[in-house]
């Protein structure tokens, strides 16, 4: 009896993938005739170094031309289907041979395969539109250069904050909490002032993102920096400042490099995953830290009367700035909900939710 190797398979609507578990194979004899694939080769398999062979009659017609790629560990075969159909099984015979099994490394069920097709089609359309836009927009590279430099400057600024705060935390421990604003204030002023461009850029059409999420984030952060921390010396020495700046910079040191690579039409999958995942714990924590700072600032504003104003006659009532802060607390979490919803949509669109059929 001839020996048969282990064969693993998967499919897409237009092609089949076979993986033959034979190592050190050279010049395998593979043919397709009468819709039957014949394989014969010498290699190292489950029974040691021997000649292994098998034949498979496909469930539906396939094209006689195929591609093969022998490697040191296996032989990969790709076969094109004659029609773009989803097969219920690989072979004509209902009873599956013992040497044949699903390749779970590449396995997708029909719905996931259709999603993959749609994603590839969207990528193809996006590529065509990008190339068309390059031809139509003579200032495209100027715009990209500006966006790249903006994201680079912001990345360097927030990286400086993150690295310095981390080093100071290891050296000084909890003592570093209380002079965070003293040491990082100038840089965070610079970064958050520059961040106003993130509202302007979508307004003038430089980027395709919505204006509302950028408006909520930038104005919200600038309110904390310029009004809560910048105007109250008592707040600048509180430990909550450390957590606010550390959480913000932890997000931005991944967000800005992602945008830098996007300006170069480049994607690093790990960075993409981090950029669309790290916000899940950090954004709510950042909003919570901002809320704590506002709650701590309310009695200080009440005591100092700063930004309070008196209503004209006949009311003659002094309205404390803390009333506005209480309203702002509600708006803070409303804005957080809007931004989280926006980010979740972005994550689903960029990362998807593929389920593999493990059976």
Short mmCIF file of C-alpha atoms in Angstrom, two decimals:
data_model
loop_
_atom_site.label_atom_id
_atom_site.label_comp_id
_atom_site.label_asym_id
_atom_site.label_seq_id
_atom_site.Cartn_x
_atom_site.Cartn_y
_atom_site.Cartn_z
CA UNK A 1 0.00 0.00 0.00
CA UNK A 2 1.20 3.52 -0.83
CA UNK A 3 1.66 5.98 1.99
CA UNK A 4 -0.53 9.09 2.16
CA UNK A 5 0.56 12.35 3.81
CA UNK A 6 -1.59 14.55 6.00
CA UNK A 7 -3.41 17.09 3.83
CA UNK A 8 -5.10 20.22 5.18
CA UNK A 9 -7.47 22.37 3.15
CA UNK A 10 -9.39 25.63 3.18
CA UNK A 11 -11.33 27.58 0.58
CA UNK A 12 -12.47 30.96 -0.61
CA UNK A 13 -15.15 31.64 -3.19
CA UNK A 14 -12.65 31.63 -6.05
CA UNK A 15 -9.89 29.22 -4.97
CA UNK A 16 -8.78 26.28 -2.82
CA UNK A 17 -5.78 25.99 -0.53
CA UNK A 18 -4.10 22.63 0.11
CA UNK A 19 -1.24 22.14 2.55
CA UNK A 20 0.60 18.81 2.31
CA UNK A 21 2.53 17.93 5.46
CA UNK A 22 5.76 16.69 3.91
CA UNK A 23 9.15 18.20 4.63
CA UNK A 24 12.27 18.28 2.45
CA UNK A 25 10.28 17.68 -0.74
CA UNK A 26 11.98 18.34 -4.05
CA UNK A 27 10.29 18.30 -7.47
CA UNK A 28 6.88 16.91 -6.41
CA UNK A 29 4.80 15.32 -9.17
CA UNK A 30 1.47 17.16 -9.11
CA UNK A 31 -1.14 17.13 -11.87
CA UNK A 32 -4.84 17.90 -12.33
CA UNK A 33 -6.72 15.84 -14.92
CA UNK A 34 -10.43 15.09 -15.22
CA UNK A 35 -11.03 17.27 -12.14
CA UNK A 36 -8.79 15.00 -10.05
CA UNK A 37 -5.62 16.20 -8.33
CA UNK A 38 -2.80 13.63 -8.28
CA UNK A 39 0.11 14.11 -5.91
CA UNK A 40 3.28 12.03 -5.60
CA UNK A 41 6.55 13.00 -3.95
CA UNK A 42 9.35 11.76 -1.78
CA UNK A 43 9.74 13.51 1.53
CA UNK A 44 9.72 13.20 5.29
CA UNK A 45 6.23 12.56 6.60
CA UNK A 46 4.50 10.71 9.41
CA UNK A 47 6.15 7.42 8.31
CA UNK A 48 9.63 8.87 7.88
CA UNK A 49 11.34 9.38 4.52
CA UNK A 50 9.23 7.62 1.91
CA UNK A 51 7.25 8.15 -1.27
CA UNK A 52 3.84 9.59 -0.47
CA UNK A 53 0.91 9.97 -2.82
CA UNK A 54 -2.80 10.71 -2.90
CA UNK A 55 -5.61 11.67 -5.29
CA UNK A 56 -8.57 13.95 -4.70
CA UNK A 57 -11.60 14.32 -6.98
CA UNK A 58 -12.93 17.83 -6.40
CA UNK A 59 -16.55 18.55 -5.54
CA UNK A 60 -16.97 21.00 -8.45
CA UNK A 61 -14.92 21.69 -11.59
CA UNK A 62 -11.55 23.42 -11.15
CA UNK A 63 -9.11 24.97 -13.58
CA UNK A 64 -6.27 22.65 -14.62
CA UNK A 65 -3.62 25.27 -13.92
CA UNK A 66 -2.48 25.59 -10.30
CA UNK A 67 0.40 26.98 -8.26
CA UNK A 68 2.65 25.03 -5.94
CA UNK A 69 5.17 26.25 -3.38
CA UNK A 70 7.33 23.56 -1.77
CA UNK A 71 9.05 24.71 1.42
CA UNK A 72 11.30 22.97 3.88
CA UNK A 73 8.33 21.93 6.00
CA UNK A 74 5.39 21.50 3.60
CA UNK A 75 4.00 21.79 0.08
CA UNK A 76 1.40 24.52 -0.49
CA UNK A 77 -0.95 24.13 -3.47
CA UNK A 78 -3.44 26.75 -4.68
CA UNK A 79 -6.16 25.65 -7.11
CA UNK A 80 -8.55 28.03 -8.91
CA UNK A 81 -12.24 27.13 -9.01
CA UNK A 82 -13.95 27.23 -12.39
CA UNK A 83 -16.82 29.21 -10.86
CA UNK A 84 -16.89 31.46 -7.83
CA UNK A 85 -18.97 29.25 -5.58
CA UNK A 86 -18.86 28.17 -1.95
CA UNK A 87 -18.44 24.41 -1.71
CA UNK A 88 -20.04 22.39 1.10
CA UNK A 89 -16.98 20.09 1.04
CA UNK A 90 -13.75 19.62 -0.89
CA UNK A 91 -14.23 16.28 -2.63
CA UNK A 92 -16.95 14.53 -4.60
CA UNK A 93 -17.18 11.61 -2.22
CA UNK A 94 -19.28 12.35 0.86
CA UNK A 95 -17.06 10.25 3.08
CA UNK A 96 -13.94 12.21 3.94
CA UNK A 97 -10.60 10.30 3.76
CA UNK A 98 -8.73 10.02 7.03
CA UNK A 99 -5.69 11.94 5.78
CA UNK A 100 -7.77 15.04 4.89
CA UNK A 101 -8.60 17.73 7.49
CA UNK A 102 -9.53 21.44 7.61
CA UNK A 103 -6.65 23.93 7.70
CA UNK A 104 -7.73 26.06 10.66
CA UNK A 105 -4.86 28.49 10.08
CA UNK A 106 -6.69 29.67 6.93
CA UNK A 107 -10.23 28.48 7.62
CA UNK A 108 -13.15 30.85 7.24
CA UNK A 109 -16.82 30.05 7.07
CA UNK A 110 -18.88 31.39 4.17
CA UNK A 111 -20.00 34.62 5.86
CA UNK A 112 -16.46 35.47 6.97
CA UNK A 113 -15.16 34.73 3.47
CA UNK A 114 -17.78 37.10 2.02
CA UNK A 115 -16.67 39.74 4.53
CA UNK A 116 -13.07 39.21 3.41
CA UNK A 117 -14.14 39.66 -0.21
CA UNK A 118 -15.93 42.90 0.65
CA UNK A 119 -12.88 44.19 2.53
CA UNK A 120 -10.62 43.41 -0.42
CA UNK A 121 -13.05 45.13 -2.77
CA UNK A 122 -13.17 48.17 -0.49
CA UNK A 123 -9.36 48.22 -0.39
CA UNK A 124 -9.25 48.04 -4.19
CA UNK A 125 -11.76 50.89 -4.53
CA UNK A 126 -9.88 52.95 -1.93
CA UNK A 127 -6.62 52.38 -3.78
CA UNK A 128 -8.21 53.48 -7.07
CA UNK A 129 -9.66 56.59 -5.43
CA UNK A 130 -6.32 57.40 -3.81
CA UNK A 131 -4.47 57.08 -7.10
CA UNK A 132 -7.15 59.17 -8.80
CA UNK A 133 -6.89 61.79 -6.07
CA UNK A 134 -3.11 61.90 -6.50
CA UNK A 135 -3.59 62.68 -10.17
CA UNK A 136 -6.32 65.26 -9.53
CA UNK A 137 -4.84 67.09 -6.51
CA UNK A 138 -1.52 68.79 -7.33
CA UNK A 139 -1.07 69.78 -3.66
CA UNK A 140 -1.60 66.28 -2.27
CA UNK A 141 2.03 65.79 -1.24
CA UNK A 142 2.19 69.26 0.30
CA UNK A 143 -0.87 68.42 2.42
CA UNK A 144 0.58 65.05 3.40
CA UNK A 145 3.90 66.67 4.27
CA UNK A 146 2.14 69.16 6.54
CA UNK A 147 0.08 66.41 8.23
CA UNK A 148 3.16 64.23 8.66
CA UNK A 149 5.11 67.07 10.31
CA UNK A 150 2.16 67.97 12.55
CA UNK A 151 1.81 64.39 13.80
CA UNK A 152 5.58 64.07 14.20
CA UNK A 153 5.78 67.20 16.37
CA UNK A 154 2.86 66.02 18.51
CA UNK A 155 4.39 62.56 18.84
CA UNK A 156 7.71 64.04 19.99
CA UNK A 157 5.95 66.35 22.45
CA UNK A 158 3.82 63.67 24.09
CA UNK A 159 6.73 61.21 24.03
CA UNK A 160 8.80 63.77 25.95
CA UNK A 161 6.03 64.07 28.52
CA UNK A 162 5.54 60.29 28.80
CA UNK A 163 9.25 59.44 29.09
CA UNK A 164 9.99 62.22 31.58
CA UNK A 165 7.04 61.32 33.77
CA UNK A 166 8.00 57.63 33.70
CA UNK A 167 11.64 58.35 34.62
CA UNK A 168 10.61 60.72 37.41
CA UNK A 169 8.15 58.14 38.73
CA UNK A 170 10.88 55.50 38.99
CA UNK A 171 13.35 57.91 40.61
CA UNK A 172 11.11 59.96 42.91
CA UNK A 173 8.16 57.62 43.39
CA UNK A 174 4.98 59.30 44.65
CA UNK A 175 6.82 62.59 45.20
CA UNK A 176 6.78 63.05 41.40
CA UNK A 177 2.96 63.33 41.53
CA UNK A 178 2.94 66.74 43.16
CA UNK A 179 5.14 68.78 40.81
CA UNK A 180 3.99 67.27 37.51
CA UNK A 181 2.49 70.51 36.23
CA UNK A 182 5.59 72.44 37.26
CA UNK A 183 7.83 70.25 35.09
CA UNK A 184 5.46 69.31 32.24
CA UNK A 185 3.29 72.42 32.04
CA UNK A 186 5.10 74.23 29.22
CA UNK A 187 5.14 71.16 26.97
CA UNK A 188 1.49 70.28 27.55
CA UNK A 189 0.56 73.94 26.88
CA UNK A 190 2.42 73.71 23.57
CA UNK A 191 0.91 70.34 22.54
CA UNK A 192 -2.66 71.27 23.44
CA UNK A 193 -2.43 74.68 21.76
CA UNK A 194 -1.13 72.97 18.63
CA UNK A 195 -3.96 70.42 18.88
CA UNK A 196 -6.44 73.13 17.84
CA UNK A 197 -5.27 72.27 14.30
CA UNK A 198 -7.09 68.94 14.72
CA UNK A 199 -10.34 70.91 14.63
CA UNK A 200 -9.25 73.09 11.72
CA UNK A 201 -7.91 70.25 9.55
CA UNK A 202 -11.28 68.49 9.02
CA UNK A 203 -13.05 71.85 8.70
CA UNK A 204 -10.94 72.79 5.66
CA UNK A 205 -11.01 69.25 4.23
CA UNK A 206 -7.40 68.21 4.92
CA UNK A 207 -8.57 65.05 6.71
CA UNK A 208 -11.77 63.00 6.33
CA UNK A 209 -12.52 62.53 10.03
CA UNK A 210 -15.51 64.24 11.62
CA UNK A 211 -15.23 67.62 13.29
CA UNK A 212 -17.38 66.76 16.33
CA UNK A 213 -15.10 64.10 17.94
CA UNK A 214 -12.02 66.33 17.53
CA UNK A 215 -13.92 69.35 18.88
CA UNK A 216 -15.06 67.43 21.97
CA UNK A 217 -11.61 66.05 22.75
CA UNK A 218 -9.49 69.14 22.05
CA UNK A 219 -11.76 71.68 23.74
CA UNK A 220 -12.33 69.35 26.67
CA UNK A 221 -8.61 68.86 27.27
CA UNK A 222 -7.83 72.55 26.77
CA UNK A 223 -10.52 73.48 29.30
CA UNK A 224 -8.81 71.26 31.88
CA UNK A 225 -5.32 72.58 31.06
CA UNK A 226 -6.00 76.30 30.63
CA UNK A 227 -8.91 76.88 33.04
CA UNK A 228 -8.75 74.24 35.77
CA UNK A 229 -5.00 73.65 36.11
CA UNK A 230 -3.61 76.81 34.53
CA UNK A 231 -5.72 79.26 36.55
CA UNK A 232 -5.54 77.61 39.99
CA UNK A 233 -2.13 77.31 41.65
CA UNK A 234 -3.75 75.07 44.26
CA UNK A 235 -4.64 72.51 41.57
CA UNK A 236 -1.17 72.39 40.05
CA UNK A 237 0.28 70.54 43.05
CA UNK A 238 -2.39 67.86 43.24
CA UNK A 239 -1.63 64.23 42.36
CA UNK A 240 -4.51 64.02 39.88
CA UNK A 241 -2.47 66.15 37.43
CA UNK A 242 0.00 63.28 37.08
CA UNK A 243 -2.72 60.80 36.15
CA UNK A 244 -4.36 63.16 33.64
CA UNK A 245 -1.14 63.85 31.73
CA UNK A 246 0.08 60.26 31.93
CA UNK A 247 -3.17 58.85 30.56
CA UNK A 248 -3.30 61.42 27.76
CA UNK A 249 0.30 60.81 26.69
CA UNK A 250 -0.14 57.01 26.86
CA UNK A 251 -2.80 57.31 24.17
CA UNK A 252 -1.05 59.86 21.99
CA UNK A 253 2.32 58.09 21.69
CA UNK A 254 0.48 55.44 19.66
CA UNK A 255 -2.13 57.62 17.91
CA UNK A 256 0.25 60.07 16.27
CA UNK A 257 2.70 57.46 14.84
CA UNK A 258 -0.32 55.69 13.32
CA UNK A 259 -1.31 58.91 11.53
CA UNK A 260 2.30 59.50 10.46
CA UNK A 261 2.40 56.10 8.73
CA UNK A 262 -1.01 56.79 7.16
CA UNK A 263 0.49 59.90 5.52
CA UNK A 264 3.00 57.55 3.86
CA UNK A 265 0.32 55.03 2.80
CA UNK A 266 1.93 52.55 5.20
CA UNK A 267 0.36 50.39 7.86
CA UNK A 268 1.99 48.50 10.71
CA UNK A 269 -0.63 45.97 11.84
CA UNK A 270 0.53 45.86 15.47
CA UNK A 271 0.43 49.65 15.72
CA UNK A 272 -3.03 49.69 14.09
CA UNK A 273 -4.31 47.17 16.63
CA UNK A 274 -2.84 49.14 19.55
CA UNK A 275 -4.18 52.46 18.23
CA UNK A 276 -7.72 51.06 17.95
CA UNK A 277 -7.59 49.09 21.22
CA UNK A 278 -5.65 51.07 23.83
CA UNK A 279 -8.39 53.68 24.09
CA UNK A 280 -10.80 51.09 25.54
CA UNK A 281 -9.35 51.33 29.06
CA UNK A 282 -7.50 54.67 28.79
CA UNK A 283 -10.24 57.00 27.48
CA UNK A 284 -12.70 56.26 30.32
CA UNK A 285 -9.86 56.49 32.87
CA UNK A 286 -8.76 59.81 31.37
CA UNK A 287 -12.31 61.18 31.58
CA UNK A 288 -12.56 59.97 35.18
CA UNK A 289 -9.30 61.75 36.05
CA UNK A 290 -10.58 64.95 34.40
CA UNK A 291 -13.82 64.67 36.41
CA UNK A 292 -11.85 64.28 39.66
CA UNK A 293 -9.85 67.41 38.87
CA UNK A 294 -13.08 69.38 38.29
CA UNK A 295 -14.60 68.10 41.55
CA UNK A 296 -11.42 69.11 43.41
CA UNK A 297 -11.48 72.55 41.75
CA UNK A 298 -15.11 73.38 42.63
CA UNK A 299 -14.48 74.33 46.32
CA UNK A 300 -11.43 76.38 45.27
CA UNK A 301 -13.49 78.39 42.77
CA UNK A 302 -16.19 78.86 45.43
CA UNK A 303 -13.62 80.12 47.91
CA UNK A 304 -11.74 82.44 45.56
CA UNK A 305 -14.72 83.61 43.54
CA UNK A 306 -12.63 83.46 40.37
CA UNK A 307 -14.64 83.70 37.13
CA UNK A 308 -17.81 84.35 39.15
CA UNK A 309 -20.15 87.02 37.78
CA UNK A 310 -23.04 89.06 39.07
CA UNK A 311 -26.37 89.13 37.28
CA UNK A 312 -27.75 92.60 36.54
CA UNK A 313 -30.80 94.17 38.16
CA UNK A 314 -33.39 93.23 39.22
CA UNK A 315 -31.93 89.78 40.02
CA UNK A 316 -28.63 90.92 41.58
CA UNK A 317 -27.40 87.37 42.08
CA UNK A 318 -23.76 86.26 42.04
CA UNK A 319 -23.27 83.10 40.01
CA UNK A 320 -20.23 81.07 40.96
CA UNK A 321 -18.09 79.49 38.27
CA UNK A 322 -18.61 76.18 40.07
CA UNK A 323 -22.20 76.12 38.73
CA UNK A 324 -20.76 75.97 35.24
CA UNK A 325 -18.35 73.22 36.38
CA UNK A 326 -21.24 71.07 37.61
CA UNK A 327 -22.93 71.44 34.21
CA UNK A 328 -19.61 70.71 32.51
CA UNK A 329 -19.28 67.46 34.47
CA UNK A 330 -22.50 66.22 32.86
CA UNK A 331 -21.31 67.35 29.43
CA UNK A 332 -17.94 65.65 30.02
CA UNK A 333 -19.49 62.21 30.28
CA UNK A 334 -21.92 62.94 27.45
CA UNK A 335 -18.95 63.84 25.25
CA UNK A 336 -17.15 60.71 26.43
CA UNK A 337 -20.11 58.57 25.30
CA UNK A 338 -20.12 60.25 21.87
CA UNK A 339 -16.39 59.76 21.40
CA UNK A 340 -16.46 56.15 22.60
CA UNK A 341 -19.24 55.40 20.11
CA UNK A 342 -17.20 57.04 17.34
CA UNK A 343 -14.04 55.11 18.29
CA UNK A 344 -15.94 51.82 18.49
CA UNK A 345 -17.24 52.34 14.95
CA UNK A 346 -13.70 53.09 13.77
CA UNK A 347 -12.38 49.97 15.49
CA UNK A 348 -15.01 47.73 13.90
CA UNK A 349 -14.32 49.23 10.49
CA UNK A 350 -10.52 48.89 10.74
CA UNK A 351 -10.12 45.63 12.68
CA UNK A 352 -13.41 43.83 11.98
CA UNK A 353 -14.68 40.86 13.99
CA UNK A 354 -13.75 37.66 12.22
CA UNK A 355 -14.92 34.40 13.67
CA UNK A 356 -13.27 31.19 12.61
CA UNK A 357 -15.24 28.03 12.35
CA UNK A 358 -13.41 25.52 14.53
CA UNK A 359 -15.09 22.37 13.48
#
